[in-house]
Coordinates of C-alpha atoms in Angstrom, one line a residue:
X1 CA 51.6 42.3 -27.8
X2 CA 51.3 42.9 -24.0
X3 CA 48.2 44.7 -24.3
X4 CA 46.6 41.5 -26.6
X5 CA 47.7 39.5 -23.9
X6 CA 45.9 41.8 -21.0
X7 CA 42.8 42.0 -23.3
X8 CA 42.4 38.0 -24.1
X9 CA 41.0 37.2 -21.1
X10 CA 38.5 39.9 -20.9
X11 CA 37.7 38.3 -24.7
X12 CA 37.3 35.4 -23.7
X13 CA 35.0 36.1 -20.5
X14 CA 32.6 38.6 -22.6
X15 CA 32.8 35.8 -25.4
X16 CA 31.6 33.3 -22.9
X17 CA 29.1 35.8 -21.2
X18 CA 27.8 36.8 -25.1
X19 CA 26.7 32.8 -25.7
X20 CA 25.4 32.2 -22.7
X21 CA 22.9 34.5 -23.1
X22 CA 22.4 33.6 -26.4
X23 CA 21.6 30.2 -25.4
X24 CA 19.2 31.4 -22.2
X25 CA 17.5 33.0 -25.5
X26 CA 16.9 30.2 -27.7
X27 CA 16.0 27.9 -25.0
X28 CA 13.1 30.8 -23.8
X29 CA 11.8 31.0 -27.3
X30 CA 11.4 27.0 -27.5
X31 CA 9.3 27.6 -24.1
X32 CA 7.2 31.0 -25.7
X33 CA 7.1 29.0 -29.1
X34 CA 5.9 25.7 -27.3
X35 CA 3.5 28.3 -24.9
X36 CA 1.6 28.9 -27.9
X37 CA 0.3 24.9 -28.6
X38 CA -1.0 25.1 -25.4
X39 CA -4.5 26.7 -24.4
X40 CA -4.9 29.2 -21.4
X41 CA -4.9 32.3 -19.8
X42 CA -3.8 35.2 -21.2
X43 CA -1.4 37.5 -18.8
X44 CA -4.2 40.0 -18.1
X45 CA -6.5 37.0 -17.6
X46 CA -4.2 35.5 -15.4
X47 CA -3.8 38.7 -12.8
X48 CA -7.3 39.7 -13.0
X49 CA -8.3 36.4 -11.6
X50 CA -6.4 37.2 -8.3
X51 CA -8.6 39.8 -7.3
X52 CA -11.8 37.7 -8.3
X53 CA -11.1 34.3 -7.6
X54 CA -8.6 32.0 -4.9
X55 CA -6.1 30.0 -6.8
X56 CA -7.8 26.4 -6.5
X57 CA -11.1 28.1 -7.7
X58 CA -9.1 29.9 -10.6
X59 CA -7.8 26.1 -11.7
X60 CA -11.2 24.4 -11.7
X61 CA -12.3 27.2 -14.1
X62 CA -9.2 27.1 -16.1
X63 CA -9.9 23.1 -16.1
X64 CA -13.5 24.1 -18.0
X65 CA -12.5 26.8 -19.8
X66 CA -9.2 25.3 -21.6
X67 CA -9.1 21.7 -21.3
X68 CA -7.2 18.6 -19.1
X69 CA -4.0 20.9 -20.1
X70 CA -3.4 24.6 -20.2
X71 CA -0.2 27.2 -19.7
X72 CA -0.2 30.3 -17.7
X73 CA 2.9 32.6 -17.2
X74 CA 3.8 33.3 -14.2
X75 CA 5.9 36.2 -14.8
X76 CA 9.2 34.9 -16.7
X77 CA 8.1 31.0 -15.6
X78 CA 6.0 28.8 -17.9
X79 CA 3.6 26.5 -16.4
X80 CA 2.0 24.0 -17.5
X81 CA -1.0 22.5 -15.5
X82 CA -1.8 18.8 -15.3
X83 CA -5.3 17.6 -14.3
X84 CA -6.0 13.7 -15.6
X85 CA -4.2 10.6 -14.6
X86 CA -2.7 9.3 -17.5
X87 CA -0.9 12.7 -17.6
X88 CA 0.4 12.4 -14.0
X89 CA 1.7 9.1 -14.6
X90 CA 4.5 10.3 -17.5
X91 CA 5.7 13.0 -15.3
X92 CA 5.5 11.3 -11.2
X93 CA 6.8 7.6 -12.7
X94 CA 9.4 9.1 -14.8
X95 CA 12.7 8.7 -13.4
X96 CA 14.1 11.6 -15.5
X97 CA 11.3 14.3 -13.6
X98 CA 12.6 14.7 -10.5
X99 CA 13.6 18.2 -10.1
X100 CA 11.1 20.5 -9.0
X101 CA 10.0 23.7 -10.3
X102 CA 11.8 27.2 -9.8
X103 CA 9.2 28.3 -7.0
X104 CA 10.9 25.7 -4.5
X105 CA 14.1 29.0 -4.5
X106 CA 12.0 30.7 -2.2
X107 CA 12.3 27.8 0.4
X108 CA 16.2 27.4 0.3
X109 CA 16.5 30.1 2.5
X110 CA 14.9 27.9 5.1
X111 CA 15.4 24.2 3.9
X112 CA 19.0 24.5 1.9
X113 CA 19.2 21.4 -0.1
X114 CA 16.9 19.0 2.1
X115 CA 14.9 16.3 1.2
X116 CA 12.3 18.7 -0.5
X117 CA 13.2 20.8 -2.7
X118 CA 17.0 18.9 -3.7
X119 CA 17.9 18.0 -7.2
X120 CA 17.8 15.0 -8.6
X121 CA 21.0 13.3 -8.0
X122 CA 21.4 14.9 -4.1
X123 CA 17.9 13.7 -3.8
X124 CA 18.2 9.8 -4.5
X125 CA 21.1 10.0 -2.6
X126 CA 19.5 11.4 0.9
X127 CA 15.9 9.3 -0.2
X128 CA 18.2 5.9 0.4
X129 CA 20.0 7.9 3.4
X130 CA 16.5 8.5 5.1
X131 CA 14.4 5.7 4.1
X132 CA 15.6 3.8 7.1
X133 CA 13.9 6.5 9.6
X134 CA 10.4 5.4 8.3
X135 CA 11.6 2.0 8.9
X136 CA 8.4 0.0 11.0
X137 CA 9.9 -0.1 14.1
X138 CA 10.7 3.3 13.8
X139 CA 7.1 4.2 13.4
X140 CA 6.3 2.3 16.4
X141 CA 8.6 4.8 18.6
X142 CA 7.5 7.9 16.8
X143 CA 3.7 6.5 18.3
X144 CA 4.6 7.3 22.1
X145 CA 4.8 10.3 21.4
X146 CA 2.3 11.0 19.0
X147 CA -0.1 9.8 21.8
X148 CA 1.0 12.2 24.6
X149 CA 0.8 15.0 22.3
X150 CA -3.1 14.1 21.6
X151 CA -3.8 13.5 25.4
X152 CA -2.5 17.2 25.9
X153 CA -5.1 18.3 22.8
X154 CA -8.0 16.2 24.5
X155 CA -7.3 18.3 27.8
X156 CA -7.3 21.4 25.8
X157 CA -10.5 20.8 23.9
X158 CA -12.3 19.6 27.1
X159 CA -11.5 23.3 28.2
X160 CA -13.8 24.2 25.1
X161 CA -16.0 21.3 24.6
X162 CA -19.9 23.1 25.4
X163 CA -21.5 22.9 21.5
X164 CA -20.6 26.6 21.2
X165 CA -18.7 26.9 17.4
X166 CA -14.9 26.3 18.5
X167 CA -12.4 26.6 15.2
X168 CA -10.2 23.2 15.2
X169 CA -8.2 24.4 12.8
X170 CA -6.2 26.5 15.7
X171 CA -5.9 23.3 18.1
X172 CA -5.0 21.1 15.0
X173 CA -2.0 23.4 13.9
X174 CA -0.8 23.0 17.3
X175 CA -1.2 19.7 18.1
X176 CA 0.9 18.8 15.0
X177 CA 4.0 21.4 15.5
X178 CA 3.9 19.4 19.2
X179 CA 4.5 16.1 17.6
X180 CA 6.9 17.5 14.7
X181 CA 9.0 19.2 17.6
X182 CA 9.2 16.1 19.2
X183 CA 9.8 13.5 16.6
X184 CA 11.7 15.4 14.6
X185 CA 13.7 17.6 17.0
X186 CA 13.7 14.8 20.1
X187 CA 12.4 17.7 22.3
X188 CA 8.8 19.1 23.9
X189 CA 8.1 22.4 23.2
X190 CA 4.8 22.1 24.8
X191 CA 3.4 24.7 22.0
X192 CA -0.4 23.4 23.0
X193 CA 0.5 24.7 26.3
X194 CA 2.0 27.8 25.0
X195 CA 1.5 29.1 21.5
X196 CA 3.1 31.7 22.1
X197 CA 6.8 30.7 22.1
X198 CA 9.8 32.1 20.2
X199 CA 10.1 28.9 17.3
X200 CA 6.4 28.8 16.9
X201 CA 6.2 32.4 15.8
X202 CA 9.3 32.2 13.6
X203 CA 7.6 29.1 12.0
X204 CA 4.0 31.1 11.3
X205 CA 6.2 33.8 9.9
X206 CA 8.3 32.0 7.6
X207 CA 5.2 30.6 6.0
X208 CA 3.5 33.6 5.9
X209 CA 6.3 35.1 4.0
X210 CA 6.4 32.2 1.4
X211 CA 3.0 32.6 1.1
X212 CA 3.1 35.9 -0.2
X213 CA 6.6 35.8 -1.8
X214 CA 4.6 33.0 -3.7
X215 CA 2.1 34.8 -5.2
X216 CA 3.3 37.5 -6.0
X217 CA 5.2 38.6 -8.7
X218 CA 6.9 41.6 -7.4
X219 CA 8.2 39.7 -4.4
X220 CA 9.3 36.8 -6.9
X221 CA 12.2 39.3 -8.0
X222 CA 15.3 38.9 -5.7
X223 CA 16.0 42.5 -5.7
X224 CA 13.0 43.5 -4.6
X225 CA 12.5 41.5 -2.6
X226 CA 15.7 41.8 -0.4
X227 CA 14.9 45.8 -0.5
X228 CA 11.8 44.9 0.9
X229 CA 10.3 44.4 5.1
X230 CA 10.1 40.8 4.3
X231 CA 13.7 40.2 3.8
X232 CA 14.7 41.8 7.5
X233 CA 11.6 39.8 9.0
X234 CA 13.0 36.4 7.1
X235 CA 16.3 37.1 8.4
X236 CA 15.1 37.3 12.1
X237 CA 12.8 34.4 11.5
X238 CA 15.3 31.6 10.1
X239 CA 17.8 33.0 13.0
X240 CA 15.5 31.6 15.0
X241 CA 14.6 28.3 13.6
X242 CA 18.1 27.5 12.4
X243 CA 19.6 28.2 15.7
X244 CA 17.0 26.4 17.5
X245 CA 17.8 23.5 15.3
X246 CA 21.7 23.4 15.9
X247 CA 21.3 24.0 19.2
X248 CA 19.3 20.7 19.8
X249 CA 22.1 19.2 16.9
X250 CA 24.7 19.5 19.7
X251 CA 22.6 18.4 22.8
X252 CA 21.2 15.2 20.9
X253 CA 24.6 14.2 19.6
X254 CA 25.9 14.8 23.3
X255 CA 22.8 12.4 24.4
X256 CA 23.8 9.5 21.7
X257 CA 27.3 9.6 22.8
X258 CA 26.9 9.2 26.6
X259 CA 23.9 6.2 26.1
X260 CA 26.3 4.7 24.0
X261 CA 23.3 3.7 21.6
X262 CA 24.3 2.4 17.4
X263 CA 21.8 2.2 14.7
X264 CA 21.1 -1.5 15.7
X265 CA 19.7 -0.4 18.5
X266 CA 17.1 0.9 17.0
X267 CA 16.8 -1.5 13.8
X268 CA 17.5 -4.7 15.7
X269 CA 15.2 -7.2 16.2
X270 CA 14.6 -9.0 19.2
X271 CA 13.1 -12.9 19.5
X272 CA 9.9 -10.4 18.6
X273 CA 11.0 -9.0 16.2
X274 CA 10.9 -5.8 17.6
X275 CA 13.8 -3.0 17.7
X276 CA 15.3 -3.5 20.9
X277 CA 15.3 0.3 21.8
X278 CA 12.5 0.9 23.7
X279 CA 13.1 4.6 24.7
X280 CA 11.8 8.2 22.8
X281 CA 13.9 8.5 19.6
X282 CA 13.6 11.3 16.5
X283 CA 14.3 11.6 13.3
X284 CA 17.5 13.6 14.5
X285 CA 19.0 11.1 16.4
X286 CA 18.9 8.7 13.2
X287 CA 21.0 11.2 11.0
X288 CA 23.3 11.7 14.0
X289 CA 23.6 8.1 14.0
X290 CA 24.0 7.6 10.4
X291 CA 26.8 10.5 10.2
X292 CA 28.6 8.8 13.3
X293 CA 28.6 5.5 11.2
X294 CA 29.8 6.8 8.5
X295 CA 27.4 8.2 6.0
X296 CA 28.4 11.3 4.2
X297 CA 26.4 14.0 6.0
X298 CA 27.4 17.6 7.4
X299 CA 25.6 19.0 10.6
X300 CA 24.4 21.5 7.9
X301 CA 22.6 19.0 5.6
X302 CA 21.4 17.5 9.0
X303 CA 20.2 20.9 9.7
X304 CA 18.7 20.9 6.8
X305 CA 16.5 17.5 6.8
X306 CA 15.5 18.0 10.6
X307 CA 13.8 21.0 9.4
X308 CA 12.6 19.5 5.8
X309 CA 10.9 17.3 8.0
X310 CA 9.5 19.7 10.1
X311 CA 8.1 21.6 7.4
X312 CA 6.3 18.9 5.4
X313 CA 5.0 17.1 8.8
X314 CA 3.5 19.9 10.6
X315 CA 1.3 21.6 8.0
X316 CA 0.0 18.9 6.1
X317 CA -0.8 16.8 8.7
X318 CA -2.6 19.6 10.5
X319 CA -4.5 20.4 7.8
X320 CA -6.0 16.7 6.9
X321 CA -6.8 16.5 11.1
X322 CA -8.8 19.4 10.4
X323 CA -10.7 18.8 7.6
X324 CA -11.6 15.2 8.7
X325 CA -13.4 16.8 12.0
X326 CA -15.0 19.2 9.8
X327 CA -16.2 16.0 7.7
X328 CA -17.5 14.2 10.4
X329 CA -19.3 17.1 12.2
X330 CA -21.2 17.0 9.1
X331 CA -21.9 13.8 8.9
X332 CA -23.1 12.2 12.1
X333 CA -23.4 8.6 10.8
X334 CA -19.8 8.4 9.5
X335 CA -18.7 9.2 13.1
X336 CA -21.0 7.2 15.1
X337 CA -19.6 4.3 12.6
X338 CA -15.8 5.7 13.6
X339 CA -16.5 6.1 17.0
X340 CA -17.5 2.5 17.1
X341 CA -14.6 1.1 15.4
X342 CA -12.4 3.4 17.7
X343 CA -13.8 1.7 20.6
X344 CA -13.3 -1.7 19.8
X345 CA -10.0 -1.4 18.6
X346 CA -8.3 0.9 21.2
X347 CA -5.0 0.1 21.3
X348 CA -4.3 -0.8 17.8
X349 CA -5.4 2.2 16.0
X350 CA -2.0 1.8 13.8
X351 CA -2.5 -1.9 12.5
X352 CA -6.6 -1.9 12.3
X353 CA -9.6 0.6 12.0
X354 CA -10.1 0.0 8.3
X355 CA -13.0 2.5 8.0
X356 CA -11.4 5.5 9.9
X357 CA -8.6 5.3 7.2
X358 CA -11.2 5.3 4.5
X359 CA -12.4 8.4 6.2
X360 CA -8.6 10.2 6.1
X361 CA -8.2 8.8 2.3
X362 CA -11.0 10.3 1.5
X363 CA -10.4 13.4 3.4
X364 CA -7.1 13.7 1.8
X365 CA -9.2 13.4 -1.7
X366 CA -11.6 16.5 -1.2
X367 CA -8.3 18.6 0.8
X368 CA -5.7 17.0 -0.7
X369 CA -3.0 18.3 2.0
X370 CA -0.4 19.7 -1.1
X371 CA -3.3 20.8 -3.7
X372 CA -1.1 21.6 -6.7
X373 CA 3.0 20.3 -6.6
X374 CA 5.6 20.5 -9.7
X375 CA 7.8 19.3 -11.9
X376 CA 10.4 21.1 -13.6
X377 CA 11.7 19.7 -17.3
X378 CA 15.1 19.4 -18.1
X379 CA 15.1 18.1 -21.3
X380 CA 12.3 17.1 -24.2
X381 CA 9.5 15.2 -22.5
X382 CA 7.1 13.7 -23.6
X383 CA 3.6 14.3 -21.7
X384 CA 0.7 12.1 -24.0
X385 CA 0.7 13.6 -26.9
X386 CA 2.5 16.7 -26.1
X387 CA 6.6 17.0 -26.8
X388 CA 7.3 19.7 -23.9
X389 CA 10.7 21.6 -24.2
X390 CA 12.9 21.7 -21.0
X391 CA 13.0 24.5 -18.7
X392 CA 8.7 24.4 -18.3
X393 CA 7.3 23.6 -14.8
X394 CA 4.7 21.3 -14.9
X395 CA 2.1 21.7 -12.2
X396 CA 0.1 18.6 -11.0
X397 CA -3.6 19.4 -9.8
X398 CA -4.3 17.0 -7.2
X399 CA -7.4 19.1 -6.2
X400 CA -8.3 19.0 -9.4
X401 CA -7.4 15.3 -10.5
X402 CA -9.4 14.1 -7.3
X403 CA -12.3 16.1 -8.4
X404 CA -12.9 14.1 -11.9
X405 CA -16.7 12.7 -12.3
X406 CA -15.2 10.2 -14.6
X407 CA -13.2 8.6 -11.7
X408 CA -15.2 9.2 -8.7
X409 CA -18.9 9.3 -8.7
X410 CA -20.7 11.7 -7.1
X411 CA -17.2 13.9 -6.6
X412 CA -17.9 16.7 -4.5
X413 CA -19.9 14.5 -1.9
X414 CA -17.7 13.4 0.9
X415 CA -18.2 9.4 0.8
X416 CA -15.5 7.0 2.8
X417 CA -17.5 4.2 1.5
X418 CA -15.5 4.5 -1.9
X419 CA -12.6 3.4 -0.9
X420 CA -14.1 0.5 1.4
X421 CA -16.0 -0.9 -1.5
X422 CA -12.8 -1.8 -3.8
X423 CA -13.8 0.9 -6.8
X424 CA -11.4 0.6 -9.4
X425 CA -9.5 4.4 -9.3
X426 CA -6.6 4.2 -11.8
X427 CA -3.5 4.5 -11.1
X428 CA -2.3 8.4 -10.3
X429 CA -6.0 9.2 -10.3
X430 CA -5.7 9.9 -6.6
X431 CA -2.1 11.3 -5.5
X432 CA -2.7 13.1 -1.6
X433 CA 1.1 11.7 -1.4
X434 CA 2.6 12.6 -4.9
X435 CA 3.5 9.0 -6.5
X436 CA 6.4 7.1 -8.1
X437 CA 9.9 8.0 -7.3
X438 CA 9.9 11.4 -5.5
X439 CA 6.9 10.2 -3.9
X440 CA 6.3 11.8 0.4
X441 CA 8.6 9.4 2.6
X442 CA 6.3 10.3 5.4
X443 CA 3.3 9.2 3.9
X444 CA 3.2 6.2 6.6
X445 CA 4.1 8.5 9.6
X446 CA 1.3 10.6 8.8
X447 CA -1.7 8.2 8.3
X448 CA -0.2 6.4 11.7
X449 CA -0.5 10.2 13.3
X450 CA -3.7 10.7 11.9
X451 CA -5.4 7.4 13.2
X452 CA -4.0 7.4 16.7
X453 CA -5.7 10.9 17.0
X454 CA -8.4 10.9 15.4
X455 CA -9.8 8.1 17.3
X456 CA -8.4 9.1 20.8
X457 CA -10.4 12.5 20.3
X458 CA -13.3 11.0 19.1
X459 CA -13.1 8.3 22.3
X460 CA -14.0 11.6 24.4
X461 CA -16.3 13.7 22.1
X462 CA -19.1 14.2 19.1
X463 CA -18.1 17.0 16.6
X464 CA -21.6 18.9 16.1
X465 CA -22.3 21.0 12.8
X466 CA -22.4 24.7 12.7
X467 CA -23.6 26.7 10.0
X468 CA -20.6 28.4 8.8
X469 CA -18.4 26.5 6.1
X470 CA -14.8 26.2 5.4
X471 CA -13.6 29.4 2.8
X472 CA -10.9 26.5 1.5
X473 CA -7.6 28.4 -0.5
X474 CA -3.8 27.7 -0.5
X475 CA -1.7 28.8 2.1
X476 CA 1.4 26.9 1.2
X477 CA -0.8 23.7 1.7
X478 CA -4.7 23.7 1.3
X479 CA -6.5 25.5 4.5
X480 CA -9.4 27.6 5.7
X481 CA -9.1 31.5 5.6
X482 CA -12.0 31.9 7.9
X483 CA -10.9 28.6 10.5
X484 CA -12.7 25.4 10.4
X485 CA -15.5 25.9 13.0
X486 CA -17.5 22.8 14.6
X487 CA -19.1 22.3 17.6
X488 CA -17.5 19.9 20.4
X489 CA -20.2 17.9 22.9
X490 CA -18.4 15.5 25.4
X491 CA -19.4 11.9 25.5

């Protein structure tokens, strides 16, 4: 009888171990059954095209070969690629959709459960939580400093500004990890200055890293991954950037408490009806605030936003700067038109200059900032005609969708005048921003970013076209392998 009683549990636990795995079973064969309505690659297909094609070139062919919807494995993962509007809208205005897809694992390291990559119910939670940081008045603050970080890129690109073929793409990465540092963290790290420093390096690294660890299947498995030289050179990296991060936690918390400044402060109106705080503020000092009053936040999910933020504002941002310069260079009348409308409305680049925001839209159509973002299903879903089985990732082409002839004429030819001219684009047609619930909160902060420098740089100089061309591929968010080269003349 003892020895029943000794034995039950371990009964019991290999009982419970036995049908959970039989579950993880059936629900695989509903994906490999459902895998099979679906055109696409086969495996072999699917890892010969790394060594022939990039991965945005590999979905336009995909996109002619199988169809507005195909399925490629990615080792155990099923993915299902979306490419046409209508699509789009079942998954992005579904309020069941919002988890995201098992590759966002290889950012927790880095981001925990932040804004980002959190489920669904931590996610609406911190989405109400942080809306009020992109509050209008907010925006306004972030602008200060958004402006003294492009007068320190002017500087630097009047150091190279004699025609010869300069690559923006290195002065635009830095330019935005100036402002992140600064809005998001409260502090300077002068990286135009000095590229070189400590957090900037652990940054590039931790990228890199999720780069590879992205595409490619060996580094996808935990265990080899941890055996392998990226695992010690993530380790030292996030020691870095997390420490960094608590560090300025304390000192900004420190700050708040000796000023003596609330929330109301800053989301007050005045007879103006502007916030009444007139001082620098970041994005940190608003969770501080919100934790102080009340809110249910640890310094660790703090942590964990501040650098959320960091991560989707510098890249992205970065990218689109680059990509519009590279636009302009090539066409000269767009800019002289820009370059006009940045002279008559100095000062109020963030309310007006209606044409150099049709330029960033449709910047942000041909280099869509985040090419290809998921979904990850957690029960039946319905997608058209299509009854898709949870536990399937659906990936969302915006490179793709914002490449259809059907919706914009003339795709591949960069033409602002589209989106001046009131064409009718359906809805999710054009997505640089995701759409519908999970859509980016930033989305505002970014085009106010872009604007203010855009026309502060071209207030000071004419980008010039050079003869070598962007080699465009995904590096976490859509960039140029070989830079983004243009020439630079002084006005």
């Amino acid at each position: 009888m003892l020895l029943l009683l000794l034995l039950l549990p371990l009964f019991i636990l290999l009982t419970f171990k036995a049908n959970n795995m039989l579950t993880k079973f059936r629900n695989f064969k509903r994906i490999l059954d459902f895998s099979y309505t679906v055109p696409g690659p086969s495996f072999i297909a699917l890892f010969r095209k790394k060594s022939e094609m990039d991965y945005l070139t590999w979905i336009m062919v995909c996109r002619k070969n199988y169809g507005k919807r195909f399925a490629a494995w990615l080792g155990k993962e099923l993915y299902l690629y979306i490419t046409v509007a209508d699509d789009v809208k079942d998954i992005l205005s579904s309020p069941n959709l919002l988890h995201k897809a098992e590759i966002r694992k290889l950012i927790e390291p880095w981001l925990g459960q932040g804004l980002l990559i959190s489920g669904a119910a931590k996610w609406s939670k911190n989405r109400k939580l942080l809306t009020p940081a992109f509050h209008f008045n907010i925006l306004k603050l972030y602008q200060k400093s958004m402006e003294e970080c492009s007068d320190i890129l002017v500087k630097k690109l009047f150091e190279v500004a004699d025609e010869r073929p300069v690559d923006i793409q290195a002065y635009s990465t830095l330019f935005a990890l100036d402002v992140i540092c600064e809005t998001a963290m409260g502090v300077r790290m002068n990286v135009q200055e000095n590229d070189n420093a400590e957090y900037v390096k652990a940054v590039r690294t931790i990228c890199e890293i999720i780069r590879h660890r992205a595409f490619s299947m060996l580094l996808r498995i935990p265990l080899y991954f941890k055996m392998s030289s990226y695992r010690k050179r993530q380790d030292d990296a996030l020691h870095v950037i997390h420490g960094q991060t608590r560090r300025i936690l304390e000192l900004r918390r420190k700050i708040l408490m000796n000023d003596n400044i609330t929330m109301d402060d800053i989301l007050g109106k005045d007879d103006n009806g502007i916030g009444r705080m007139k001082g620098k503020l970041a994005f940190l000092d608003l969770l501080l605030l919100s934790q102080r009053e009340g809110n249910d936040l640890t310094d660790e999910n703090i942590r964990e936003e501040v650098d959320t933020f960091m991560f989707e504002g510098h890249d992205t941002v970065s990218s689109a700067l680059a990509f519009a310069i590279y636009e302009l260079s090539q066409h000269s009348e767009i800019q002289e038109q820009v370059y006009q409308e940045a002279l008559e409305f100095e000062g109020h680049e963030s309310e007006c200059m209606k044409y150099l925001e049709a330029v960033i839209k449709e910047t942000l159509r041909l280099y869509p900032s985040v090419p290809v973002f998921s979904r990850r299903t957690t029960e039946n879903t319905k997608i058209g005609d299509l009854i898709v089985p949870p536990g399937v990732n659906m990936s969302i082409s915006a490179y793709t969708l914002h490449r259809n002839p059907d919706v914009f004429t003339d795709p591949y030819t960069f033409n602002p005048e589209r989106f001046i001219n009131g064409i009718d684009i359906p809805n999710y047609a054009y997505v640089p921003f995701s759409a519908g619930p999970r859509n980016c909160i930033g989305q505002k902060f970014a085009m106010i970013e872009l604007k203010v420098t855009l026309a502060k740089i071209l207030r000071h100089f004419k980008f010039l076209p050079v003869s070598e061309h962007p080699s465009i591929a995904v590096d976490l968010i859509i960039k140029s392998v070989n830079g983004i080269r243009v020439g630079i003349k002084k006005r």
